[in-house]
Tab-separated table of C-alpha atoms in Angstrom:
chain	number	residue	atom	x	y	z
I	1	UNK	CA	21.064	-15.536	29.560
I	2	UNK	CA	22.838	-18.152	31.865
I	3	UNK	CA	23.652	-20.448	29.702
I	4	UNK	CA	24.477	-18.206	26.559
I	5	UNK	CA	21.499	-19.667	24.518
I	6	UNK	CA	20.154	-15.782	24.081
I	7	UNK	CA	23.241	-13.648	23.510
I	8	UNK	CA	23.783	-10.196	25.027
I	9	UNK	CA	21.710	-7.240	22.412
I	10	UNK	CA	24.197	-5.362	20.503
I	11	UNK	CA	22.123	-2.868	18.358
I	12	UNK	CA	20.415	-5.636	16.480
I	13	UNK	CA	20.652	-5.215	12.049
I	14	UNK	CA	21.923	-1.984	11.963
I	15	UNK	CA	22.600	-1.564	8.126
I	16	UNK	CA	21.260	-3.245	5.080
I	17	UNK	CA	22.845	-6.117	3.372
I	18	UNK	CA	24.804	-5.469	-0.150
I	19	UNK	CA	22.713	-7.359	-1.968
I	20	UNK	CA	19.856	-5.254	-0.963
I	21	UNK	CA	17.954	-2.399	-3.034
I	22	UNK	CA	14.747	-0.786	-1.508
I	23	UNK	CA	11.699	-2.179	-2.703
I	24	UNK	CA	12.978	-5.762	-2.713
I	25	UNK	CA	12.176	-8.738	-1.127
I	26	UNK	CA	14.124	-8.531	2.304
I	27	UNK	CA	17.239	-10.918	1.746
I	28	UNK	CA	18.227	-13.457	4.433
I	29	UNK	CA	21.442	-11.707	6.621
I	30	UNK	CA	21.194	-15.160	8.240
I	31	UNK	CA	20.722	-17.840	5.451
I	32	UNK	CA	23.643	-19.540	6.528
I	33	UNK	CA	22.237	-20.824	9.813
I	34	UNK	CA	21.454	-24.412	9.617
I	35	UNK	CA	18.624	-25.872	11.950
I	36	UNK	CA	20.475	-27.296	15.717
I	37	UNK	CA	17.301	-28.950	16.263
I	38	UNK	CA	13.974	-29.956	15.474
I	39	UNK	CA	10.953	-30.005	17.923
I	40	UNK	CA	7.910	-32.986	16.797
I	41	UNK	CA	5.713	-35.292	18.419
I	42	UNK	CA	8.471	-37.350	19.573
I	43	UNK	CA	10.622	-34.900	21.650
I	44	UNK	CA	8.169	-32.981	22.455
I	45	UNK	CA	8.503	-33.689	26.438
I	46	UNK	CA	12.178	-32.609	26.765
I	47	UNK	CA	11.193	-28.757	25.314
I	48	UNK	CA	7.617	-28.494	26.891
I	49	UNK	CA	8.986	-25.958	29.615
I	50	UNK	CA	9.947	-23.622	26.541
I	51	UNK	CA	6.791	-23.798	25.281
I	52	UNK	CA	3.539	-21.731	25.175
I	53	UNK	CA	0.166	-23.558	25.499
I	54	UNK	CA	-0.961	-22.768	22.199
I	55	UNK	CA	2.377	-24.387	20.892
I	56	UNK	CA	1.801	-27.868	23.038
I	57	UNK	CA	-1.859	-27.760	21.602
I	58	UNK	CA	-0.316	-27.518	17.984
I	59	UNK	CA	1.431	-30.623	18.472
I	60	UNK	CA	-1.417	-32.429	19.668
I	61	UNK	CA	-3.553	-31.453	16.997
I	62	UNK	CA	-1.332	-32.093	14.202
I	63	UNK	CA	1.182	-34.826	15.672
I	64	UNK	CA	2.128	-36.455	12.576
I	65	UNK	CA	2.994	-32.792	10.239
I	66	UNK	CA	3.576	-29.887	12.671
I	67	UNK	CA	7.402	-29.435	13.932
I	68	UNK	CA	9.504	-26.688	14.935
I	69	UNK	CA	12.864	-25.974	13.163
I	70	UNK	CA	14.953	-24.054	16.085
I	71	UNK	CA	17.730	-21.854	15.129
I	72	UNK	CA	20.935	-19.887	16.289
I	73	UNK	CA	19.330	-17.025	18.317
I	74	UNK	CA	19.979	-13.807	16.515
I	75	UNK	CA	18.674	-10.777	18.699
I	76	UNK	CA	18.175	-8.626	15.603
I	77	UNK	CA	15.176	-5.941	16.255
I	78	UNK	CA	16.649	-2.283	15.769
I	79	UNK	CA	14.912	1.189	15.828
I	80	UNK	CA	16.431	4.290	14.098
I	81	UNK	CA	18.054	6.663	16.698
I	82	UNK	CA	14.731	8.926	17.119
I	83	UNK	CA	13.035	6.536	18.461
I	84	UNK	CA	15.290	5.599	21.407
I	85	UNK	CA	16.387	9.362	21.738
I	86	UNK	CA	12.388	9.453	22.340
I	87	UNK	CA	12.266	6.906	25.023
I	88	UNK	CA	14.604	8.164	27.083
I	89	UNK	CA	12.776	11.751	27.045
I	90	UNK	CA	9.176	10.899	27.262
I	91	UNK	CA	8.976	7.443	29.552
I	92	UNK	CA	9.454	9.376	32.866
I	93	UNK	CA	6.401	11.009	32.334
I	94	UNK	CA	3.990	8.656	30.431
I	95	UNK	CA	0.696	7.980	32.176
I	96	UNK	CA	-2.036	5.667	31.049
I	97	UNK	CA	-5.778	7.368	30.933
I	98	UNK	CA	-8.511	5.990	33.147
I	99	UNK	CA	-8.463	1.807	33.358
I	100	UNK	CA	-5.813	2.219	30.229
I	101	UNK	CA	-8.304	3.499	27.542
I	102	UNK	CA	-5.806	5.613	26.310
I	103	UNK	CA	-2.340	7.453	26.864
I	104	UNK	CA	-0.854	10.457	27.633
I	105	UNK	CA	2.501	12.908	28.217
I	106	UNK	CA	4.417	10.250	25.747
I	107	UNK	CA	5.275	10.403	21.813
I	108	UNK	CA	7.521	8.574	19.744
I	109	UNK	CA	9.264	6.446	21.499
I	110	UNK	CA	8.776	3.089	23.881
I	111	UNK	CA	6.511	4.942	26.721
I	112	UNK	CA	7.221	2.367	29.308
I	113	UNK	CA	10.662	0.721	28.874
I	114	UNK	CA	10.892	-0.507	32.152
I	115	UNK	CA	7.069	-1.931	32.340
I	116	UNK	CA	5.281	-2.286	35.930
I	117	UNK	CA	1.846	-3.673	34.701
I	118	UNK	CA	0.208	-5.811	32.107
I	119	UNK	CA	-1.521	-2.466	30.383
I	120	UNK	CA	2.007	-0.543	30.114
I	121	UNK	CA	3.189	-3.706	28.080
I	122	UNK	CA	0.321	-4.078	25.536
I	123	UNK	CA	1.019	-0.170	25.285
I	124	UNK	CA	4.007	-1.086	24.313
I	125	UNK	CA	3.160	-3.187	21.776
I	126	UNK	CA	0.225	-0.585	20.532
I	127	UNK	CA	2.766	1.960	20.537
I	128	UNK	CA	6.064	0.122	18.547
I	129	UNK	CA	7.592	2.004	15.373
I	130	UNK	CA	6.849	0.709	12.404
I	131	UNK	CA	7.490	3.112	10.353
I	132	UNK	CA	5.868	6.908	9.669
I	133	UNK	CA	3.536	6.479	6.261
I	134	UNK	CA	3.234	3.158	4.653
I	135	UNK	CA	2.028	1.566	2.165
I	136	UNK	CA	1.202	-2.427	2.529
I	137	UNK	CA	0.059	-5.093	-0.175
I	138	UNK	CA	-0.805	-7.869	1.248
I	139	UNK	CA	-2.873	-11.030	0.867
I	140	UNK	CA	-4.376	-13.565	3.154
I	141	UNK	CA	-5.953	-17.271	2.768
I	142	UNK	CA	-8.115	-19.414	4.896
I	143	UNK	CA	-7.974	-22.842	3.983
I	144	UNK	CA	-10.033	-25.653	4.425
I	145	UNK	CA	-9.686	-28.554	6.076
I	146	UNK	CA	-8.161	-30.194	2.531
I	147	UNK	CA	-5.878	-27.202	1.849
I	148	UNK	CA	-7.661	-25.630	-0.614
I	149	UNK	CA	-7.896	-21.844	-0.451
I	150	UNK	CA	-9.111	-18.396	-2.103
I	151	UNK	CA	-6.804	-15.686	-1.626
I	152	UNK	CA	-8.071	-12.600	-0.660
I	153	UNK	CA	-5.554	-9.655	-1.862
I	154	UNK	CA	-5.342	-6.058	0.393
I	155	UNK	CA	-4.378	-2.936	-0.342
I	156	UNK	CA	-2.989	-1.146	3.440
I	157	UNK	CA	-1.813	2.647	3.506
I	158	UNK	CA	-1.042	3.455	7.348
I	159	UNK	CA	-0.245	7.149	8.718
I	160	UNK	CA	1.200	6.846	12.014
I	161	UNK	CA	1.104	10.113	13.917
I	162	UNK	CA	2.198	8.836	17.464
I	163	UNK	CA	5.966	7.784	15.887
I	164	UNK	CA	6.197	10.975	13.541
I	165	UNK	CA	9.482	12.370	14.212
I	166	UNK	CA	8.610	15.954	14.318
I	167	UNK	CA	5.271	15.267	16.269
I	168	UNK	CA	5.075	17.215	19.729
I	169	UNK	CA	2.910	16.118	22.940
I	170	UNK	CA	0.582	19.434	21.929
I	171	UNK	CA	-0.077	18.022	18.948
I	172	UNK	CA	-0.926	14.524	19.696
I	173	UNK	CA	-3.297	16.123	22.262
I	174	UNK	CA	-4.836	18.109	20.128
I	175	UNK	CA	-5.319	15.612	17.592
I	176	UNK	CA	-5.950	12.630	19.529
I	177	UNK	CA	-4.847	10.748	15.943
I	178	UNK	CA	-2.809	7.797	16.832
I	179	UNK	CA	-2.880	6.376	13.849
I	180	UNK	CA	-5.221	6.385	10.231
I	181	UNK	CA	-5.473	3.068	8.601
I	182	UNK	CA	-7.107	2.100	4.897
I	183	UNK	CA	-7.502	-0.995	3.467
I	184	UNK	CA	-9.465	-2.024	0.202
I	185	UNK	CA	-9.905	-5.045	-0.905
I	186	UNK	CA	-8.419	-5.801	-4.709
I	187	UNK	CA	-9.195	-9.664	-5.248
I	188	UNK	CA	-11.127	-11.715	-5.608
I	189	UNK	CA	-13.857	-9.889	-8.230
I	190	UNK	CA	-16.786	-10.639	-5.586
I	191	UNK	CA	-15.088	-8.795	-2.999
I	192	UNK	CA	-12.813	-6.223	-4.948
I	193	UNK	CA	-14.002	-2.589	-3.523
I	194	UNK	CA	-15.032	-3.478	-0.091
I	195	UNK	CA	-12.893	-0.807	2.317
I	196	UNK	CA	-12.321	0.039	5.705
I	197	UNK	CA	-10.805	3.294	7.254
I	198	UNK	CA	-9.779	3.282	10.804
I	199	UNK	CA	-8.639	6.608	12.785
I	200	UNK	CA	-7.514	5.110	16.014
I	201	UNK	CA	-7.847	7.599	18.701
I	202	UNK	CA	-5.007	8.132	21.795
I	203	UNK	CA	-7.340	8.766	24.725
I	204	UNK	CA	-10.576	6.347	24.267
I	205	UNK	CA	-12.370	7.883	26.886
I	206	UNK	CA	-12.873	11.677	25.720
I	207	UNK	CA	-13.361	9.890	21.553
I	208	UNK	CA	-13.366	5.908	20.686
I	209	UNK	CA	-12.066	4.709	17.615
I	210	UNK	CA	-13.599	5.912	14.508
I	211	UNK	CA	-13.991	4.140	11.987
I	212	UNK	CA	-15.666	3.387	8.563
I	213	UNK	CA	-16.722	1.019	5.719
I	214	UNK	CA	-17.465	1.255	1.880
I	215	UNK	CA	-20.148	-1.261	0.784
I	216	UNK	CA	-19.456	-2.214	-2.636
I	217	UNK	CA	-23.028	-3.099	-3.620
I	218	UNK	CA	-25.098	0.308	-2.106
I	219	UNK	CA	-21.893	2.377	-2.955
I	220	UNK	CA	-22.110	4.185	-0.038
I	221	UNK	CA	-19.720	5.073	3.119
I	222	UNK	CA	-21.423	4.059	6.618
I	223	UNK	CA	-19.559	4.583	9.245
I	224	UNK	CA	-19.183	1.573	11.638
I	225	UNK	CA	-18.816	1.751	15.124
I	226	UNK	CA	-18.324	-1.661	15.977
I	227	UNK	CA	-15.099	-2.533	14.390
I	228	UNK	CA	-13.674	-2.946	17.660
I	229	UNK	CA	-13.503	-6.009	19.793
I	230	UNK	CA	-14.845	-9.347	18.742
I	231	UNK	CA	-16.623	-8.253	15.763
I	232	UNK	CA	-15.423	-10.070	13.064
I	233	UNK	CA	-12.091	-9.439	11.030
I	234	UNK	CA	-12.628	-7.767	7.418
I	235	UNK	CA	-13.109	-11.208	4.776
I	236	UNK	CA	-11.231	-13.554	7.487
I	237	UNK	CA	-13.820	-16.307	7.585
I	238	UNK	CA	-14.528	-15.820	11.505
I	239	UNK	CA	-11.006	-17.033	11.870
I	240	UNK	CA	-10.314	-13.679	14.166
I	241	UNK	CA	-11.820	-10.626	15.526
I	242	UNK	CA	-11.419	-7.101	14.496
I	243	UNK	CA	-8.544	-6.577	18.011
I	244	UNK	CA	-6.960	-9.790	16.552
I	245	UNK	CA	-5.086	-7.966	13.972
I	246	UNK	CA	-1.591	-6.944	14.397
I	247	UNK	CA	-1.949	-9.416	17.267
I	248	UNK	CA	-3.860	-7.196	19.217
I	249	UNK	CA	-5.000	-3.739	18.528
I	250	UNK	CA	-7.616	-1.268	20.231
I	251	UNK	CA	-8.609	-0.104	23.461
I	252	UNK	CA	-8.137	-2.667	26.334
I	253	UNK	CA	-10.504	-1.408	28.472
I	254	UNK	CA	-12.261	-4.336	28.411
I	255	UNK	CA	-10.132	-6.913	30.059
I	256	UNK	CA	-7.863	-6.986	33.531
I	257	UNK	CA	-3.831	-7.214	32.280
I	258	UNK	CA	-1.771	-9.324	35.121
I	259	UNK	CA	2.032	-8.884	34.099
I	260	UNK	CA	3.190	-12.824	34.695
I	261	UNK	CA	6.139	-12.142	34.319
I	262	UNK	CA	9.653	-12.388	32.212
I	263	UNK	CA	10.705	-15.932	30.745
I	264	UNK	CA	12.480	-17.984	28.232
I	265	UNK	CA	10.327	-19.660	24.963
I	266	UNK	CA	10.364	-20.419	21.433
I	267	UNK	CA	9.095	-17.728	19.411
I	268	UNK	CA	8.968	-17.249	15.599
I	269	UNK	CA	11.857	-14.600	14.478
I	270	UNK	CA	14.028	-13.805	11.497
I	271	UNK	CA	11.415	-15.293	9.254
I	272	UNK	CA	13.320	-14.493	5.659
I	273	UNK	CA	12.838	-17.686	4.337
I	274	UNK	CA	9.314	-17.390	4.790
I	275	UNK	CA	8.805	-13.764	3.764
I	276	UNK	CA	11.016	-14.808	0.391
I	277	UNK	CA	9.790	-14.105	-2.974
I	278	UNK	CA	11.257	-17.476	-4.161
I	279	UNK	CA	7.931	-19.174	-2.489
I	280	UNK	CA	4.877	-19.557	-4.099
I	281	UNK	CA	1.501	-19.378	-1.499
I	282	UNK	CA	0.981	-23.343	-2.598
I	283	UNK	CA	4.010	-24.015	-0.538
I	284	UNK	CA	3.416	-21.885	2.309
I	285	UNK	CA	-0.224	-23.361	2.846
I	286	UNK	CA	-0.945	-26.422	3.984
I	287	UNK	CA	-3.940	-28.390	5.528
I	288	UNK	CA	-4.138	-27.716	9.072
I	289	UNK	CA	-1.124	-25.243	9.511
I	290	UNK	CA	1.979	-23.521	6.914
I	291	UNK	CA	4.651	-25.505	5.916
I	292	UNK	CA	6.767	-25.819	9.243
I	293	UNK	CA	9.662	-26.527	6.812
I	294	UNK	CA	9.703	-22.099	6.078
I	295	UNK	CA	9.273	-21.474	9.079
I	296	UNK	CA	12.391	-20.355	11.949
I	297	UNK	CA	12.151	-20.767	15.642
I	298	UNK	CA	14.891	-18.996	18.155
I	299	UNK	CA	14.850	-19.038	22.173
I	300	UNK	CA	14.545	-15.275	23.458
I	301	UNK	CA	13.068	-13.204	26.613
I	302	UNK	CA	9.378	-12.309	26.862
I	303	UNK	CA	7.308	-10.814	28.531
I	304	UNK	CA	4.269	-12.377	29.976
I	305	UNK	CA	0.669	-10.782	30.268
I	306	UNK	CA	-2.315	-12.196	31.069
I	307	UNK	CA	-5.686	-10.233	30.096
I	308	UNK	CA	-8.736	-11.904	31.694
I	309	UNK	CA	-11.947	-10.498	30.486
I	310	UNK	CA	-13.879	-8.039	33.143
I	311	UNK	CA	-16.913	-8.853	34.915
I	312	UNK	CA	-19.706	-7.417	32.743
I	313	UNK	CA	-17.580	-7.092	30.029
I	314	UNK	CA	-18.671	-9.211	26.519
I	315	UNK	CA	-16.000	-11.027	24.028
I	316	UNK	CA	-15.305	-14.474	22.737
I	317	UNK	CA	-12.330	-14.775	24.487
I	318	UNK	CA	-12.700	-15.038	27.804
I	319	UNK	CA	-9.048	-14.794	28.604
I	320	UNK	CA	-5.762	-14.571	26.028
I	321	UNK	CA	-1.950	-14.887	26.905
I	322	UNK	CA	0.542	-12.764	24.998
I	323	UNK	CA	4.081	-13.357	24.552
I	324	UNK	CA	6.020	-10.031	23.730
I	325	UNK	CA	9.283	-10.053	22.870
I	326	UNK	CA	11.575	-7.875	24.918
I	327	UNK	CA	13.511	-6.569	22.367
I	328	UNK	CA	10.749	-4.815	20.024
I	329	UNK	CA	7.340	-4.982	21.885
I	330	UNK	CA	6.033	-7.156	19.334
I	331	UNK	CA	3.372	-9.721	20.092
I	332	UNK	CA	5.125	-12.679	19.120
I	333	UNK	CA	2.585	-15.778	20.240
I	334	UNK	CA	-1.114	-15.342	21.436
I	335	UNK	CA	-3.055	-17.978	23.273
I	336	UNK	CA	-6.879	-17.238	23.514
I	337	UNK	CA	-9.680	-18.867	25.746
I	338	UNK	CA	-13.349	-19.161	25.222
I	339	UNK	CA	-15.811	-18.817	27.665
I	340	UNK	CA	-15.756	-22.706	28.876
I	341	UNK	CA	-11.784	-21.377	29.710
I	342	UNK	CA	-10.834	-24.075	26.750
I	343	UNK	CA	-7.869	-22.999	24.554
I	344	UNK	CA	-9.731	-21.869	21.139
I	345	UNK	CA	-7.260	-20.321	19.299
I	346	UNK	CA	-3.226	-19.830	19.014
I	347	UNK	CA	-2.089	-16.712	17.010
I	348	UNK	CA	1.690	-16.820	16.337
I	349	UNK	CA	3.463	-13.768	14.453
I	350	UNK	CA	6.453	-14.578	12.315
I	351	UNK	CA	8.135	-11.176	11.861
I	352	UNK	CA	11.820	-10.069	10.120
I	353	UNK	CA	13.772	-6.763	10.652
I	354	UNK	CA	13.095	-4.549	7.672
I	355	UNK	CA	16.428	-3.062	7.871
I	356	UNK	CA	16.092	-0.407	5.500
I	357	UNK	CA	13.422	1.203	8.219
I	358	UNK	CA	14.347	-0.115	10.372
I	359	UNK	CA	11.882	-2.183	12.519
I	360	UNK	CA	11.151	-5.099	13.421
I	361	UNK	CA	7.635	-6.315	12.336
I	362	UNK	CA	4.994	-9.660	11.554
I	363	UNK	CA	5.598	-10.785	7.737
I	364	UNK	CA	2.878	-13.271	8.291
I	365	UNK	CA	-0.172	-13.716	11.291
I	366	UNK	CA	-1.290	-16.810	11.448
I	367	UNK	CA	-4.594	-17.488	13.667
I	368	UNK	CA	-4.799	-21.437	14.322
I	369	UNK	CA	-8.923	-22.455	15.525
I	370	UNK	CA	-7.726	-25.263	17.164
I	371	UNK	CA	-11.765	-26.098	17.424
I	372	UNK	CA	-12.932	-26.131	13.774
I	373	UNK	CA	-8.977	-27.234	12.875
I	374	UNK	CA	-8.653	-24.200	10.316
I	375	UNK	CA	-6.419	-21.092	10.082
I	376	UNK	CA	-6.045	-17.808	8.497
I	377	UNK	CA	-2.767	-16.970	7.300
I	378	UNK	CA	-3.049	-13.073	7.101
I	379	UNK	CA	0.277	-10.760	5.576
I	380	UNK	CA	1.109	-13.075	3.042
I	381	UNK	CA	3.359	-11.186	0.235
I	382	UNK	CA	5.597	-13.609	-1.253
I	383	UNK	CA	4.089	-13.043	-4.948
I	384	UNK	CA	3.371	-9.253	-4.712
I	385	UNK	CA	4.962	-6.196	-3.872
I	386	UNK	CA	6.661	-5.083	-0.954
I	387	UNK	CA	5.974	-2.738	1.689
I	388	UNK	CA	7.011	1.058	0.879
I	389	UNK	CA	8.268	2.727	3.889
I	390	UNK	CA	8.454	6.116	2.027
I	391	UNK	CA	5.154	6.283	0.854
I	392	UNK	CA	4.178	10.275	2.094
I	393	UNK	CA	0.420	10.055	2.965
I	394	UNK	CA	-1.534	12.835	3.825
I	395	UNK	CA	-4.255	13.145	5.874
I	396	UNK	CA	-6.407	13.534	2.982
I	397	UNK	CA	-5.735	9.821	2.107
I	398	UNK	CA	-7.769	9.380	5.065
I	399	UNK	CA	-11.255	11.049	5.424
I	400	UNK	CA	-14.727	9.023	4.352
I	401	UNK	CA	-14.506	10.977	0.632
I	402	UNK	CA	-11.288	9.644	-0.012
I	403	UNK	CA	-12.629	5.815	1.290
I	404	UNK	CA	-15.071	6.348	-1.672
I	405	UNK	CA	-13.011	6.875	-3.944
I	406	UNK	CA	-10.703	3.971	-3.154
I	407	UNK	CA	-13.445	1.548	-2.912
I	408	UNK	CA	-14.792	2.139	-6.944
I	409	UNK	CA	-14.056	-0.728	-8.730
């Protein structure tokens, strides 16, 4: 940028540090980067133009703990080769579906690098690599307003077809698989068993998602149509809606997408020292928002988009504001609005490069209610495993049997 603030891209992390063995905890390539300044209550004013909404509301709501430690801005998001080799072939001739339900004549790669609307951006974002088959373990909290919690432990395996290296646009159409997603619950006892399977679908409009749930106490697989949209999130204590996760997920038929624009802000980025395995949960969460202290803030390029909710259309949020980060197409901050166009909640996604992938990808969602002053802190994984890239699911892992079988306690 002008002023050198955001250097120029070169590559981002493009090999794994020595001190680094698959299946650890991702070490900091950056712990040596002290804070140049911190952002509170008191200079809030001066920084207010490099700040989202949400953000401003934070400090309002929480003047005397929340802060922002700003670092050194280190443009670090990298993709393996395939994926930009991908890009260049298939963007000239991606097309969005009817209204943007869906996507066509793309695979792999970025479809629209060089975005004209609001829809090809959240595409974008839908359409990111992260990763081919993984498997996820992690754990989320909601705590009240005295910072007491229950953590609620998740079990993820994810086949992505769209980002499959040897995928071809035949099969994708064929298929109309963008992804399969599982997730069972594994604590607490009163909620160990309870699992969801998700096939998200590439063109909406000829199939919608599909999805299902295992109930626990009938023992049975029903299959549930309305995960989708505002229905609630899986154990998240109303804090967010099913399209919440991963920032936002799903078809986005039902909202109009104005690109604003391109500008400068404070996102979260390079979160190691959050994502550590030297942290316990207890000092992560805090009453009313995590431990600013863990948490790192750099200045880099977004993009803008503004999704206001159609006429006739139903959802809690009326409208929502997401800041994408030009570098990965990662929702990086989310501002939502109810119906009374009041800001209800601020989602902010603090995400690292796992290098040995490599992608760039959310460590830890956090969903702030600014109106009943609680959050959910989803992705947590500081005390458990790590992610395995190289897991080698089948589609098998994915049908309403294999849901069953997960889900037995």
């Amino acid at each position: 940028n002008a002023d050198g603030s955001i250097p120029s891209w070169e590559g981002g992390i493009t090999k794994t540090p020595e001190n680094y063995t698959v299946g650890m905890h991702h070490p900091d390539p950056f712990k040596d980067d002290v804070v140049q300044f911190t952002i509170d209550k008191g200079n809030l004013d001066k920084y207010k133009s490099l700040l989202s909404p949400g953000q401003i509301a934070m400090f309002e709501a929480y003047p005397e703990t929340f802060k922002m430690n700003v670092y050194q801005t280190r443009r670090s998001a990298s993709y393996p080769q395939f994926i930009y080799d991908a890009t260049k072939q298939y963007s000239a001739n991606a097309e969005l579906i009817e209204e943007g339900n869906g996507i066509k004549n793309t695979a792999i790669g970025i479809p629209f690098p060089i975005p004209k609307t609001g829809l090809e951006v959240i595409w974008n974002h839908i359409l990111r690599y992260r990763g081919v088959d993984v498997e996820t373990y992690r754990s989320q909290a909601a705590p009240t307003s005295s910072g007491s919690y229950t953590l609620v432990e998740n079990a993820e395996e994810i086949r992505f077809e769209y980002t499959r290296p040897e995928i071809t646009l035949d099969k994708l159409k064929e298929t109309n698989t963008l992804f399969y997603f599982k997730q069972v619950v594994t604590q607490p006892a009163r909620l160990a068993g309870t699992a969801l399977l998700v096939k998200e679908t590439m063109d909406q409009e000829a199939l919608p998602r599909q999805a299902w749930t295992y109930n626990t106490g009938q023992r049975r697989v029903r299959k549930a149509p309305n995960v989708a949209f505002d229905t609630p999130g899986t154990v998240s204590d109303g804090l967010r809606t099913t399209d919440d996760f991963d920032m936002f997920n799903g078809s986005p038929v039902r909202y109009n997408w104005e690109l604003v624009g391109k500008k400068e802000i404070f996102i979260p980025y390079n979160d190691y020292k959050l994502h550590s395995n030297e942290l316990k949960y207890d000092q992560i969460l805090k009453p009313g928002h995590i431990n600013p202290e863990y948490a790192r803030w750099e200045k880099h390029r977004v993009w803008e988009v503004k999704a206001t909710l159609k006429d006739g259309m139903r959802h809690i949020y009326k409208t929502r504001v997401f800041y994408i980060d030009e570098d990965s197409w990662q929702v990086s901050l989310t501002d939502m609005y109810d119906n009374r166009d009041e800001l209800y909640r601020v989602g902010t996604a603090h995400s690292i490069n796992y290098y040995e992938v490599p992608t760039l990808w959310s460590t830890l969602e956090v969903f702030h209610d600014l109106q009943s002053r609680r959050y959910l802190a989803m992705g947590l994984d500081n005390e458990g495993r790590m992610y395995n890239f190289d897991a080698n699911l089948s589609e098998s892992n994915f049908t309403p049997d294999a849901l069953r079988r997960a889900g037995i306690r």
